[in-house]
Coordinates of C-alpha atoms in Angstrom, one line a residue:
Chain A
E89 CA -31.9 -42.2 -11.1
A90 CA -29.6 -39.5 -11.1
G91 CA -26.6 -39.5 -8.8
V92 CA -24.9 -36.7 -6.6
A93 CA -24.2 -33.9 -8.5
Q94 CA -21.4 -31.3 -7.7
S95 CA -19.9 -28.4 -9.2
P96 CA -17.4 -27.2 -10.4
R97 CA -15.1 -30.0 -11.0
Y98 CA -12.3 -27.8 -10.8
K99 CA -10.9 -24.8 -8.9
I100 CA -8.1 -22.9 -8.8
I101 CA -7.6 -19.8 -6.5
E102 CA -5.1 -17.6 -4.7
K103 CA -5.1 -17.8 -0.8
R104 CA -7.2 -15.6 0.8
Q105 CA -9.9 -15.6 -1.7
S106 CA -13.3 -17.3 -0.9
V107 CA -14.7 -20.1 -3.0
A108 CA -17.9 -21.8 -3.1
F109 CA -19.3 -25.3 -4.1
W110 CA -22.2 -26.9 -4.7
C111 CA -24.0 -30.0 -4.0
N112 CA -27.3 -31.4 -5.3
P113 CA -28.0 -35.0 -3.6
I114 CA -29.6 -37.7 -4.4
S115 CA -33.7 -36.9 -4.7
G116 CA -35.3 -38.1 -1.3
H117 CA -32.1 -38.3 0.4
A118 CA -32.6 -37.0 3.8
T119 CA -28.7 -37.1 5.0
L120 CA -25.9 -34.9 3.4
Y121 CA -22.2 -34.9 3.9
W122 CA -19.1 -33.1 3.1
Y123 CA -16.0 -34.5 3.0
Q124 CA -12.6 -33.1 2.5
Q125 CA -10.1 -35.3 1.1
I126 CA -6.5 -34.7 1.1
L127 CA -4.1 -36.1 -1.5
G128 CA -2.8 -39.3 -0.1
Q129 CA -5.4 -39.3 2.9
G130 CA -9.3 -40.9 3.3
P131 CA -12.2 -38.7 3.3
K132 CA -12.7 -36.3 6.3
L133 CA -15.9 -35.6 7.2
L134 CA -16.8 -31.4 7.6
I135 CA -20.2 -31.3 8.1
Q136 CA -23.4 -33.8 8.1
F137 CA -27.0 -32.4 7.2
Q138 CA -30.2 -34.4 8.3
N139 CA -32.5 -32.5 6.1
N140 CA -31.8 -28.8 6.5
G141 CA -30.5 -29.6 10.0
V142 CA -26.8 -29.7 11.1
V143 CA -26.1 -33.1 13.0
D144 CA -21.9 -33.1 13.1
D145 CA -20.0 -30.3 12.2
S146 CA -17.2 -30.8 14.9
Q147 CA -14.6 -31.1 12.2
L148 CA -15.2 -28.1 10.2
P149 CA -12.7 -25.4 10.6
K150 CA -15.5 -22.7 11.5
D151 CA -13.3 -19.7 11.2
R152 CA -13.0 -20.3 7.5
F153 CA -15.7 -22.8 6.3
S154 CA -19.4 -22.6 6.4
A155 CA -22.1 -24.8 4.9
E156 CA -25.9 -24.4 4.5
R157 CA -28.6 -26.7 3.3
L158 CA -31.5 -24.5 2.7
K159 CA -34.7 -26.3 2.4
G160 CA -33.4 -29.4 2.8
V161 CA -32.2 -30.5 -0.6
D162 CA -28.9 -29.1 -2.3
S163 CA -25.9 -27.5 -0.4
T164 CA -23.4 -25.0 -0.4
L165 CA -20.0 -25.1 1.2
K166 CA -17.8 -22.0 1.5
I167 CA -14.1 -21.1 2.5
Q168 CA -13.3 -17.8 3.2
P169 CA -10.5 -17.0 3.1
A170 CA -8.8 -20.0 2.0
K171 CA -5.7 -21.3 3.2
L172 CA -3.0 -23.5 0.9
E173 CA -3.6 -26.2 3.1
D174 CA -7.5 -26.1 2.3
S175 CA -5.8 -27.8 -1.2
A176 CA -8.2 -31.0 -1.7
V177 CA -10.9 -32.7 -2.9
Y178 CA -14.3 -31.8 -1.6
L179 CA -16.8 -34.6 -1.9
C180 CA -20.3 -34.4 -1.5
A181 CA -22.2 -37.4 -0.2
S182 CA -25.8 -38.5 0.3
S183 CA -27.8 -41.2 2.0
P184 CA -31.4 -41.9 2.5
R185 CA -31.1 -42.1 6.2
G186 CA -28.5 -41.0 8.8
G187 CA -28.6 -41.9 12.6
Q188 CA -28.0 -45.3 14.3
G189 CA -29.3 -47.2 11.4
G190 CA -26.2 -46.1 9.2
G191 CA -26.7 -46.6 5.7
E192 CA -24.8 -46.6 2.2
A193 CA -23.3 -43.1 1.1
F194 CA -23.6 -41.9 -2.3
F195 CA -20.6 -40.0 -3.4
G196 CA -20.1 -37.1 -6.1
Q197 CA -17.4 -36.8 -8.4
G198 CA -15.5 -34.1 -5.9
T199 CA -14.6 -30.6 -6.6
R200 CA -10.7 -30.7 -6.8
L201 CA -9.6 -27.3 -5.1
T202 CA -6.0 -26.1 -5.9
V203 CA -5.4 -22.8 -3.7
V204 CA -2.1 -20.8 -4.8
Chain B
A196 CA -12.4 -43.3 19.6
Q197 CA -13.5 -45.3 16.5
S198 CA -10.6 -45.7 14.2
V199 CA -9.8 -47.5 10.3
T200 CA -6.3 -48.6 9.9
Q201 CA -5.1 -50.0 6.4
P202 CA -1.7 -51.0 6.9
D203 CA -0.8 -51.1 3.2
I204 CA -0.2 -47.8 1.4
H205 CA 0.3 -49.5 -2.0
I206 CA 0.0 -52.9 -3.3
T207 CA 1.0 -54.5 -6.7
V208 CA -0.8 -57.3 -7.8
S209 CA -0.6 -59.3 -11.2
E210 CA -3.8 -59.5 -13.6
G211 CA -5.2 -63.1 -12.5
A212 CA -3.9 -63.3 -9.3
S213 CA -5.7 -63.2 -6.0
L214 CA -5.8 -60.3 -3.7
E215 CA -6.4 -59.1 -0.3
L216 CA -6.6 -55.5 1.0
R217 CA -6.6 -55.3 5.0
C218 CA -8.6 -53.3 6.9
N219 CA -8.5 -53.2 11.0
Y220 CA -10.9 -50.9 12.8
S221 CA -11.0 -49.8 16.3
Y222 CA -14.8 -49.8 17.9
G223 CA -16.1 -51.0 21.1
A224 CA -19.4 -52.5 19.7
T225 CA -20.4 -54.1 16.4
P226 CA -19.7 -51.6 13.8
Y227 CA -21.1 -51.0 10.7
L228 CA -18.4 -51.3 8.2
F229 CA -17.8 -50.4 4.3
W230 CA -15.4 -50.9 1.1
Y231 CA -15.1 -48.1 -1.3
V232 CA -13.6 -48.0 -4.5
Q233 CA -12.0 -44.6 -5.9
S234 CA -11.1 -44.6 -9.9
P235 CA -8.9 -41.6 -10.5
G236 CA -11.0 -38.2 -10.4
Q237 CA -13.7 -40.1 -9.6
G238 CA -15.9 -40.3 -6.8
L239 CA -16.2 -43.2 -4.2
Q240 CA -18.5 -46.2 -5.1
L241 CA -19.7 -48.5 -2.8
L242 CA -18.3 -52.4 -3.3
L243 CA -20.0 -54.2 -0.3
K244 CA -21.1 -53.6 3.3
Y245 CA -21.6 -55.5 6.5
F246 CA -24.4 -54.5 9.1
S247 CA -24.5 -57.8 10.8
G248 CA -25.4 -61.6 10.2
D249 CA -23.0 -63.7 7.8
T250 CA -19.5 -62.5 8.2
L251 CA -18.7 -63.1 4.7
V252 CA -20.3 -60.5 2.3
Q253 CA -20.1 -60.3 -1.4
G254 CA -20.3 -56.9 -3.2
I255 CA -19.8 -55.8 -6.7
K256 CA -17.2 -56.7 -9.2
G257 CA -16.2 -60.0 -7.9
F258 CA -15.2 -58.6 -4.4
E259 CA -15.9 -60.0 -0.7
A260 CA -14.8 -59.2 2.6
E261 CA -14.9 -61.1 5.6
F262 CA -15.7 -59.7 9.5
K263 CA -13.8 -61.4 12.0
R264 CA -14.3 -59.8 15.3
S265 CA -11.6 -61.4 17.3
Q266 CA -9.1 -59.7 15.1
S267 CA -11.1 -56.4 14.6
S268 CA -10.6 -57.0 10.6
F269 CA -12.8 -56.7 7.7
N270 CA -10.3 -57.5 5.0
L271 CA -11.3 -57.3 1.4
R272 CA -10.8 -60.2 -1.3
K273 CA -10.9 -60.9 -4.9
P274 CA -9.9 -64.4 -6.1
S275 CA -8.8 -62.8 -9.6
V276 CA -7.6 -59.3 -10.3
H277 CA -8.6 -57.8 -13.4
W278 CA -6.6 -54.6 -14.7
S279 CA -9.6 -52.4 -14.3
D280 CA -9.4 -53.1 -10.5
A281 CA -6.7 -50.7 -10.4
A282 CA -7.9 -47.8 -7.9
E283 CA -7.8 -46.6 -4.6
Y284 CA -9.9 -48.8 -1.8
F285 CA -11.1 -47.1 1.3
C286 CA -12.1 -49.0 4.5
A287 CA -15.0 -47.2 6.5
L288 CA -16.7 -47.7 9.6
Y289 CA -19.9 -45.9 10.8
N290 CA -21.2 -45.2 13.8
N291 CA -23.8 -42.8 15.2
N292 CA -23.3 -40.3 12.4
D293 CA -19.9 -40.6 12.0
M294 CA -18.2 -42.0 9.0
R295 CA -14.4 -42.6 9.7
F296 CA -12.5 -43.7 6.6
G297 CA -9.0 -45.5 6.3
A298 CA -6.3 -43.8 5.0
G299 CA -6.7 -46.0 1.4
T300 CA -4.5 -48.7 -0.1
R301 CA -3.6 -48.0 -3.6
L302 CA -3.7 -51.2 -6.2
T303 CA -1.6 -51.0 -9.1
V304 CA -2.4 -53.9 -11.5
K305 CA 0.6 -55.7 -13.7
P306 CA -0.3 -57.1 -17.1

C-alpha cells in the first residue's frame, strides 16, 4: 500500500514570496491533516479535512495560509506571502476516519520550507 | 484544554540499556493516546496507541507503554535499546478532531 506522498521535499524561498505544497493521502482515507513542525517543537495542527470539507482550521493563519482538498482526495497548502517564521517542516497525514472514533494518522515525509 | 507534556527534551542511553520516555497529559476524560517516532528527514511513524482496555499496550520495534490514569501519564518503555532507536519521539493525544503533540524527546544511543 502506498503511503502519504508529499512534494516537494525541500523548498527555499525569499520572504514575501508565495509557495504551495502538495499532498496525496493514502487511498480511501477520508481524513487529511496538515501540520506545521517548527524545529525543536512537536507538530501543530493547521487544518483538518473530512473528505473535501474543513473540520478544523482554528490554528491556520488565514491571512496568509490557505488549503484546499478538491474532490476529497489530494490537497494543497499555500502560503502567500511567506514570512521568516514560516520556516518549518509541513507534514501531511491521513487517517481512515476522524471524529470521536479517533484513529491512527499516517504521515508523509514532509516538506521542509526555508524562508530567507 | 487538552495538552501533552514531555518533560525530557533529550535523553542519552547506552545501547542495550533500558529506556523510559515520559509523557504527561491534561484532559478531562479518557483520552486516545499515541506514541510516534520520527527519524531525521522522515515523517512520523506510529509506535503504539491506547484507546481503552488493557493499560499496558505493546507496539512495534519492541516498545510498550503504560497508561496510568491516576498519574495522567503514558510513558514509553523498551527493555533494551538498539542503536537504530536513536530518533525523536512524540507523545500525542487525540480528542474530537484535535491531535495534540508534545514537544518531543530526542533519544541518543551511545555505543
